[in-house]
């Protein structure tokens, strides 16, 4: 029976998750694999992805590890080629890897930092999605871009990062608009403050966390696993009519005062 419940299954699907050796990306990769997907774990370091794959395999999950610095065109091509060589298809692309090399006022950064952050956070997801497109055209697929609440509302000292995350949101909406005709859906997830290495500069600051958690409805910051469920839904056929959407998983930050 073709049940509604069965549409949540990712059985038979192949998913690439960039930046999945730790943090949010790792949790997403784990969630997708636990739900039946064959997962490609990726980050800049082969040893780091190999460790995650080993851990997943011990849990009975199906995964391979392919190192890929997402701003390197040759490594992006290798990621797609090796995925196809191993699994024969790509159904889900999660553009998760990102950087924030600079905290401070807009005028404090230089153009080298600007180019670097744009390259990794915007240009790379655009180009990687373009590489995956021909392989999703006949089967359909789901692209999930990990942005941030910073892409919706400016914080403090994160101006350039914020601008890249806004650009990623608009990129996603255009992917959804242009590629919907192929059955390809594209959506954005905007995490709030999540306890990972990436955001340590924020959550290690007790005063800042106290202020932040006081104002948001759920009164706490989140763990990376709490980002996985939304991505699992968007990756699955249960989300078959969801495209061009921007979904916050932020403890209510976007509705806080
Ligand atoms: N944490 C938060 O509070 C928060 C909030 C909103 C949005 N986000 C977004 O969530 C996503 C994941 O962040 P996170 O907090 O999970 O970060 P994280 O714990 O620091 O993990 C980042 C991952 O990306 C990889 N990576 C870094 N640069 C890369 C590159 N150039 N190419 C490929 N992989 C790269 C890292 O592994 P290697 O070092 O091995 O490459 C690692 O696996 C990012 O898009 C971030 O903007 C995070």
mmCIF file of C-alpha atoms and ligand atoms in Angstrom:
data_model
loop_
_atom_site.group_PDB
_atom_site.id
_atom_site.type_symbol
_atom_site.label_atom_id
_atom_site.label_comp_id
_atom_site.label_asym_id
_atom_site.label_seq_id
_atom_site.Cartn_x
_atom_site.Cartn_y
_atom_site.Cartn_z
ATOM 1 C CA UNK A 1 0.000 0.000 0.000
ATOM 2 C CA UNK A 2 1.272 3.442 -0.919
ATOM 3 C CA UNK A 3 0.875 4.981 2.523
ATOM 4 C CA UNK A 4 1.524 8.585 3.449
ATOM 5 C CA UNK A 5 3.974 7.317 6.054
ATOM 6 C CA UNK A 6 6.022 5.539 3.363
ATOM 7 C CA UNK A 7 6.648 8.883 1.664
ATOM 8 C CA UNK A 8 8.929 9.879 4.529
ATOM 9 C CA UNK A 9 11.264 7.000 3.701
ATOM 10 C CA UNK A 10 14.524 7.831 1.914
ATOM 11 C CA UNK A 11 15.093 4.223 0.894
ATOM 12 C CA UNK A 12 16.754 4.081 -2.546
ATOM 13 C CA UNK A 13 17.768 7.745 -2.496
ATOM 14 C CA UNK A 14 21.360 8.978 -2.720
ATOM 15 C CA UNK A 15 22.305 12.130 -0.828
ATOM 16 C CA UNK A 16 25.416 14.312 -0.866
ATOM 17 C CA UNK A 17 25.932 16.458 2.228
ATOM 18 C CA UNK A 18 28.768 18.995 2.047
ATOM 19 C CA UNK A 19 30.580 19.865 5.264
ATOM 20 C CA UNK A 20 29.348 16.716 6.988
ATOM 21 C CA UNK A 21 32.400 15.656 9.007
ATOM 22 C CA UNK A 22 30.962 17.424 12.043
ATOM 23 C CA UNK A 23 28.295 19.775 13.358
ATOM 24 C CA UNK A 24 25.001 20.290 11.577
ATOM 25 C CA UNK A 25 26.160 18.552 8.388
ATOM 26 C CA UNK A 26 27.112 15.380 10.235
ATOM 27 C CA UNK A 27 23.735 15.261 11.987
ATOM 28 C CA UNK A 28 21.960 15.801 8.672
ATOM 29 C CA UNK A 29 23.969 13.015 7.031
ATOM 30 C CA UNK A 30 23.180 10.710 9.963
ATOM 31 C CA UNK A 31 19.476 11.530 9.844
ATOM 32 C CA UNK A 32 19.258 10.935 6.100
ATOM 33 C CA UNK A 33 21.151 7.634 6.385
ATOM 34 C CA UNK A 34 19.048 6.451 9.341
ATOM 35 C CA UNK A 35 16.010 7.056 7.171
ATOM 36 C CA UNK A 36 17.338 4.817 4.423
ATOM 37 C CA UNK A 37 19.404 7.067 2.148
ATOM 38 C CA UNK A 38 22.839 6.176 0.871
ATOM 39 C CA UNK A 39 24.892 9.116 2.028
ATOM 40 C CA UNK A 40 28.040 10.805 0.765
ATOM 41 C CA UNK A 41 29.874 12.355 3.699
ATOM 42 C CA UNK A 42 32.122 15.187 2.588
ATOM 43 C CA UNK A 43 34.417 17.887 3.943
ATOM 44 C CA UNK A 44 37.882 19.197 3.117
ATOM 45 C CA UNK A 45 39.666 16.427 5.019
ATOM 46 C CA UNK A 46 39.605 12.797 3.904
ATOM 47 C CA UNK A 47 40.592 11.552 7.414
ATOM 48 C CA UNK A 48 37.674 13.442 8.950
ATOM 49 C CA UNK A 49 35.099 12.027 6.529
ATOM 50 C CA UNK A 50 36.582 8.532 6.833
ATOM 51 C CA UNK A 51 36.047 8.631 10.609
ATOM 52 C CA UNK A 52 32.395 9.601 10.202
ATOM 53 C CA UNK A 53 31.819 6.908 7.587
ATOM 54 C CA UNK A 54 33.357 4.327 9.941
ATOM 55 C CA UNK A 55 31.073 5.487 12.761
ATOM 56 C CA UNK A 56 28.003 5.348 10.483
ATOM 57 C CA UNK A 57 28.929 1.882 9.185
ATOM 58 C CA UNK A 58 29.131 0.584 12.747
ATOM 59 C CA UNK A 59 25.535 1.740 13.158
ATOM 60 C CA UNK A 60 24.580 -0.199 10.008
ATOM 61 C CA UNK A 61 24.214 2.927 7.868
ATOM 62 C CA UNK A 62 25.286 3.123 4.220
ATOM 63 C CA UNK A 63 27.814 5.872 3.566
ATOM 64 C CA UNK A 64 30.960 6.719 1.664
ATOM 65 C CA UNK A 65 33.380 9.570 2.292
ATOM 66 C CA UNK A 66 34.676 11.857 -0.457
ATOM 67 C CA UNK A 67 36.841 14.834 0.458
ATOM 68 C CA UNK A 68 35.828 18.042 -1.300
ATOM 69 C CA UNK A 69 36.769 21.641 -0.659
ATOM 70 C CA UNK A 70 33.599 23.086 -2.120
ATOM 71 C CA UNK A 71 35.363 26.158 -3.514
ATOM 72 C CA UNK A 72 37.635 23.973 -5.669
ATOM 73 C CA UNK A 73 36.146 23.183 -9.083
ATOM 74 C CA UNK A 74 38.169 19.993 -9.620
ATOM 75 C CA UNK A 75 37.145 18.660 -6.197
ATOM 76 C CA UNK A 76 33.473 19.486 -6.872
ATOM 77 C CA UNK A 77 33.650 17.553 -10.144
ATOM 78 C CA UNK A 78 35.322 14.644 -8.362
ATOM 79 C CA UNK A 79 32.598 14.639 -5.674
ATOM 80 C CA UNK A 80 29.837 14.296 -8.263
ATOM 81 C CA UNK A 81 31.748 11.814 -10.449
ATOM 82 C CA UNK A 82 32.691 9.534 -7.523
ATOM 83 C CA UNK A 83 29.145 9.627 -6.147
ATOM 84 C CA UNK A 84 27.781 8.525 -9.513
ATOM 85 C CA UNK A 85 30.493 5.895 -9.879
ATOM 86 C CA UNK A 86 29.616 4.400 -6.483
ATOM 87 C CA UNK A 87 25.839 4.871 -6.272
ATOM 88 C CA UNK A 88 24.732 5.610 -9.869
ATOM 89 C CA UNK A 89 22.417 8.510 -9.028
ATOM 90 C CA UNK A 90 21.971 11.684 -6.984
ATOM 91 C CA UNK A 91 18.578 12.477 -5.469
ATOM 92 C CA UNK A 92 19.457 14.908 -2.693
ATOM 93 C CA UNK A 93 22.083 17.628 -2.434
ATOM 94 C CA UNK A 94 22.522 19.394 0.886
ATOM 95 C CA UNK A 95 24.712 22.475 0.470
ATOM 96 C CA UNK A 96 25.721 22.790 4.107
ATOM 97 C CA UNK A 97 29.434 23.724 4.208
ATOM 98 C CA UNK A 98 30.107 27.403 4.845
ATOM 99 C CA UNK A 99 32.652 29.654 6.474
ATOM 100 C CA UNK A 100 32.734 32.851 8.450
ATOM 101 C CA UNK A 101 36.304 34.117 8.446
ATOM 102 C CA UNK A 102 35.485 37.528 9.903
ATOM 103 C CA UNK A 103 33.627 38.910 12.910
ATOM 104 C CA UNK A 104 33.413 42.699 13.045
ATOM 105 C CA UNK A 105 32.038 45.773 11.345
ATOM 106 C CA UNK A 106 31.551 45.819 7.574
ATOM 107 C CA UNK A 107 34.298 48.368 7.055
ATOM 108 C CA UNK A 108 36.739 46.209 9.003
ATOM 109 C CA UNK A 109 36.946 43.435 6.385
ATOM 110 C CA UNK A 110 38.915 43.623 3.166
ATOM 111 C CA UNK A 111 38.064 42.491 -0.337
ATOM 112 C CA UNK A 112 40.080 39.284 0.025
ATOM 113 C CA UNK A 113 37.793 38.193 2.872
ATOM 114 C CA UNK A 114 34.753 39.238 0.850
ATOM 115 C CA UNK A 115 35.822 37.132 -2.140
ATOM 116 C CA UNK A 116 36.636 34.128 0.059
ATOM 117 C CA UNK A 117 33.332 34.108 1.912
ATOM 118 C CA UNK A 118 31.350 34.659 -1.295
ATOM 119 C CA UNK A 119 33.296 31.860 -3.013
ATOM 120 C CA UNK A 120 32.541 29.293 -0.326
ATOM 121 C CA UNK A 121 29.079 30.344 0.841
ATOM 122 C CA UNK A 122 27.445 31.362 -2.446
ATOM 123 C CA UNK A 123 29.474 30.559 -5.547
ATOM 124 C CA UNK A 124 30.280 26.990 -4.491
ATOM 125 C CA UNK A 125 26.651 25.951 -3.749
ATOM 126 C CA UNK A 126 25.600 27.545 -7.042
ATOM 127 C CA UNK A 127 28.262 25.675 -9.049
ATOM 128 C CA UNK A 128 27.833 22.367 -7.209
ATOM 129 C CA UNK A 129 24.072 22.496 -7.763
ATOM 130 C CA UNK A 130 24.697 23.181 -11.458
ATOM 131 C CA UNK A 131 26.925 20.098 -11.626
ATOM 132 C CA UNK A 132 24.259 17.949 -9.999
ATOM 133 C CA UNK A 133 21.429 19.328 -12.161
ATOM 134 C CA UNK A 134 21.929 17.084 -15.236
ATOM 135 C CA UNK A 135 21.801 14.022 -12.981
ATOM 136 C CA UNK A 136 18.541 15.095 -11.348
ATOM 137 C CA UNK A 137 16.807 16.156 -14.552
ATOM 138 C CA UNK A 138 15.335 12.782 -15.435
ATOM 139 C CA UNK A 139 14.620 11.568 -11.896
ATOM 140 C CA UNK A 140 13.752 14.769 -10.026
ATOM 141 C CA UNK A 141 15.517 15.645 -6.816
ATOM 142 C CA UNK A 142 15.752 17.822 -3.769
ATOM 143 C CA UNK A 143 18.301 20.562 -3.136
ATOM 144 C CA UNK A 144 18.481 21.846 0.416
ATOM 145 C CA UNK A 145 20.615 24.891 1.058
ATOM 146 C CA UNK A 146 21.637 25.617 4.628
ATOM 147 C CA UNK A 147 21.417 29.351 5.161
ATOM 148 C CA UNK A 148 20.937 31.024 8.551
ATOM 149 C CA UNK A 149 18.597 33.346 10.399
ATOM 150 C CA UNK A 150 21.443 35.782 9.676
ATOM 151 C CA UNK A 151 20.292 35.658 6.054
ATOM 152 C CA UNK A 152 16.897 36.975 7.123
ATOM 153 C CA UNK A 153 17.758 39.420 9.867
ATOM 154 C CA UNK A 154 21.075 41.112 10.606
ATOM 155 C CA UNK A 155 22.844 40.247 13.861
ATOM 156 C CA UNK A 156 25.998 41.908 15.153
ATOM 157 C CA UNK A 157 29.409 41.749 13.541
ATOM 158 C CA UNK A 158 28.336 39.192 10.972
ATOM 159 C CA UNK A 159 27.569 41.529 8.073
ATOM 160 C CA UNK A 160 29.396 39.788 5.244
ATOM 161 C CA UNK A 161 28.332 36.325 6.412
ATOM 162 C CA UNK A 162 24.784 37.629 6.648
ATOM 163 C CA UNK A 163 24.958 38.946 3.079
ATOM 164 C CA UNK A 164 26.148 35.552 1.773
ATOM 165 C CA UNK A 165 23.317 33.769 3.558
ATOM 166 C CA UNK A 166 20.772 36.169 2.029
ATOM 167 C CA UNK A 167 22.266 35.525 -1.393
ATOM 168 C CA UNK A 168 21.930 31.788 -0.801
ATOM 169 C CA UNK A 169 18.240 32.217 -0.023
ATOM 170 C CA UNK A 170 17.651 34.064 -3.299
ATOM 171 C CA UNK A 171 19.763 31.526 -5.193
ATOM 172 C CA UNK A 172 17.524 28.771 -3.810
ATOM 173 C CA UNK A 173 14.335 30.544 -4.839
ATOM 174 C CA UNK A 174 15.690 30.862 -8.365
ATOM 175 C CA UNK A 175 16.725 27.203 -8.432
ATOM 176 C CA UNK A 176 13.189 26.306 -7.383
ATOM 177 C CA UNK A 177 11.711 28.539 -10.083
ATOM 178 C CA UNK A 178 13.964 27.425 -12.933
ATOM 179 C CA UNK A 179 14.257 23.723 -12.131
ATOM 180 C CA UNK A 180 10.752 22.910 -10.917
ATOM 181 C CA UNK A 181 9.935 21.801 -14.472
ATOM 182 C CA UNK A 182 12.351 18.882 -14.001
ATOM 183 C CA UNK A 183 10.748 17.815 -10.749
ATOM 184 C CA UNK A 184 13.634 19.324 -8.826
ATOM 185 C CA UNK A 185 12.682 21.051 -5.576
ATOM 186 C CA UNK A 186 14.915 23.578 -3.821
ATOM 187 C CA UNK A 187 14.415 24.810 -0.281
ATOM 188 C CA UNK A 188 16.330 26.692 2.394
ATOM 189 C CA UNK A 189 16.825 25.863 6.051
ATOM 190 C CA UNK A 190 17.760 28.743 8.354
ATOM 191 C CA UNK A 191 19.184 27.527 11.658
ATOM 192 C CA UNK A 192 19.255 29.784 14.703
ATOM 193 C CA UNK A 193 22.131 29.498 17.186
ATOM 194 C CA UNK A 194 23.349 25.896 17.218
ATOM 195 C CA UNK A 195 26.114 24.593 19.446
ATOM 196 C CA UNK A 196 28.903 23.670 16.993
ATOM 197 C CA UNK A 197 32.535 24.540 16.444
ATOM 198 C CA UNK A 198 31.463 27.128 13.866
ATOM 199 C CA UNK A 199 29.497 29.207 16.354
ATOM 200 C CA UNK A 200 31.766 28.705 19.380
ATOM 201 C CA UNK A 201 32.660 32.399 19.393
ATOM 202 C CA UNK A 202 28.983 33.117 20.109
ATOM 203 C CA UNK A 203 27.863 30.337 22.496
ATOM 204 C CA UNK A 204 31.097 30.448 24.506
ATOM 205 C CA UNK A 205 30.179 34.009 25.440
ATOM 206 C CA UNK A 206 27.963 33.463 28.488
ATOM 207 C CA UNK A 207 26.636 36.995 28.563
ATOM 208 C CA UNK A 208 25.604 36.870 24.931
ATOM 209 C CA UNK A 209 23.906 33.479 25.362
ATOM 210 C CA UNK A 210 22.026 34.723 28.417
ATOM 211 C CA UNK A 211 20.758 37.756 26.517
ATOM 212 C CA UNK A 212 19.871 35.711 23.467
ATOM 213 C CA UNK A 213 18.068 32.902 25.251
ATOM 214 C CA UNK A 214 16.108 35.362 27.360
ATOM 215 C CA UNK A 215 14.493 36.837 24.265
ATOM 216 C CA UNK A 216 13.709 33.772 22.166
ATOM 217 C CA UNK A 217 10.544 31.717 22.820
ATOM 218 C CA UNK A 218 12.285 28.388 23.518
ATOM 219 C CA UNK A 219 14.845 30.064 25.829
ATOM 220 C CA UNK A 220 17.801 27.925 24.758
ATOM 221 C CA UNK A 221 20.274 27.351 21.984
ATOM 222 C CA UNK A 222 20.071 24.079 20.025
ATOM 223 C CA UNK A 223 22.095 20.951 19.329
ATOM 224 C CA UNK A 224 23.018 20.070 15.729
ATOM 225 C CA UNK A 225 20.729 16.975 15.724
ATOM 226 C CA UNK A 226 17.779 19.352 15.997
ATOM 227 C CA UNK A 227 18.420 20.551 12.438
ATOM 228 C CA UNK A 228 18.232 17.095 10.865
ATOM 229 C CA UNK A 229 14.472 16.449 10.982
ATOM 230 C CA UNK A 230 13.557 19.370 8.763
ATOM 231 C CA UNK A 231 16.151 18.369 6.183
ATOM 232 C CA UNK A 232 14.936 14.749 6.279
ATOM 233 C CA UNK A 233 11.426 15.982 5.508
ATOM 234 C CA UNK A 234 12.555 18.265 2.669
ATOM 235 C CA UNK A 235 14.642 15.453 1.177
ATOM 236 C CA UNK A 236 11.711 13.026 1.161
ATOM 237 C CA UNK A 237 8.680 12.556 -1.073
ATOM 238 C CA UNK A 238 6.535 13.657 1.873
ATOM 239 C CA UNK A 239 7.660 17.168 0.843
ATOM 240 C CA UNK A 240 6.738 16.594 -2.815
ATOM 241 C CA UNK A 241 4.883 19.928 -3.101
ATOM 242 C CA UNK A 242 7.378 21.972 -1.104
ATOM 243 C CA UNK A 243 9.716 24.116 -3.149
ATOM 244 C CA UNK A 244 11.134 27.626 -2.952
ATOM 245 C CA UNK A 245 10.499 27.630 0.792
ATOM 246 C CA UNK A 246 12.532 29.231 3.535
ATOM 247 C CA UNK A 247 12.236 27.361 6.827
ATOM 248 C CA UNK A 248 13.685 28.551 10.095
ATOM 249 C CA UNK A 249 14.677 26.107 12.838
ATOM 250 C CA UNK A 250 15.558 28.768 15.359
ATOM 251 C CA UNK A 251 13.702 28.303 18.639
ATOM 252 C CA UNK A 252 11.497 31.211 17.583
ATOM 253 C CA UNK A 253 14.309 33.731 17.082
ATOM 254 C CA UNK A 254 12.599 35.167 14.005
ATOM 255 C CA UNK A 255 9.479 36.018 15.992
ATOM 256 C CA UNK A 256 11.310 37.327 19.012
ATOM 257 C CA UNK A 257 11.414 41.021 19.807
HETATM 258 N N1 LIG B 1 26.205 26.714 14.188
HETATM 259 C C1 LIG B 1 25.307 27.669 14.052
HETATM 260 O O1 LIG B 1 24.906 28.339 15.013
HETATM 261 C C2 LIG B 1 24.743 27.977 12.690
HETATM 262 C C3 LIG B 1 23.676 28.870 12.619
HETATM 263 C C4 LIG B 1 23.118 29.167 11.393
HETATM 264 C C5 LIG B 1 23.606 28.554 10.253
HETATM 265 N N2 LIG B 1 24.652 27.690 10.339
HETATM 266 C C6 LIG B 1 25.119 27.083 9.090
HETATM 267 O O2 LIG B 1 25.132 25.679 9.229
HETATM 268 C C7 LIG B 1 26.114 25.126 8.365
HETATM 269 C C8 LIG B 1 27.002 24.170 9.143
HETATM 270 O O3 LIG B 1 27.630 24.857 10.197
HETATM 271 P P1 LIG B 1 28.131 24.136 11.519
HETATM 272 O O4 LIG B 1 27.797 25.030 12.624
HETATM 273 O O5 LIG B 1 27.670 22.726 11.547
HETATM 274 O O6 LIG B 1 29.728 24.187 11.294
HETATM 275 P P2 LIG B 1 30.903 23.224 11.806
HETATM 276 O O7 LIG B 1 30.500 22.426 12.982
HETATM 277 O O8 LIG B 1 32.101 24.108 11.912
HETATM 278 O O9 LIG B 1 31.100 22.244 10.578
HETATM 279 C C9 LIG B 1 31.467 22.745 9.338
HETATM 280 C C10 LIG B 1 31.688 21.593 8.379
HETATM 281 O O10 LIG B 1 32.027 22.114 7.095
HETATM 282 C C11 LIG B 1 33.295 21.590 6.695
HETATM 283 N N3 LIG B 1 33.909 22.623 5.864
HETATM 284 C C12 LIG B 1 34.373 23.845 6.239
HETATM 285 N N4 LIG B 1 34.826 24.527 5.175
HETATM 286 C C13 LIG B 1 34.627 23.721 4.092
HETATM 287 C C14 LIG B 1 34.881 23.860 2.713
HETATM 288 N N5 LIG B 1 35.437 24.953 2.203
HETATM 289 N N6 LIG B 1 34.549 22.840 1.896
HETATM 290 C C15 LIG B 1 33.981 21.723 2.397
HETATM 291 N N7 LIG B 1 33.721 21.541 3.686
HETATM 292 C C16 LIG B 1 34.041 22.521 4.532
HETATM 293 C C17 LIG B 1 34.008 21.213 7.982
HETATM 294 O O11 LIG B 1 34.944 20.147 7.856
HETATM 295 P P3 LIG B 1 36.487 20.307 7.394
HETATM 296 O O12 LIG B 1 37.112 21.251 8.355
HETATM 297 O O13 LIG B 1 37.000 18.911 7.459
HETATM 298 O O14 LIG B 1 36.437 20.837 5.988
HETATM 299 C C18 LIG B 1 32.820 20.684 8.784
HETATM 300 O O15 LIG B 1 32.496 19.379 8.400
HETATM 301 C C19 LIG B 1 26.847 26.327 7.750
HETATM 302 O O16 LIG B 1 26.280 26.589 6.481
HETATM 303 C C20 LIG B 1 26.536 27.456 8.696
HETATM 304 O O17 LIG B 1 26.577 28.708 8.051
HETATM 305 C C21 LIG B 1 25.235 27.379 11.525
#
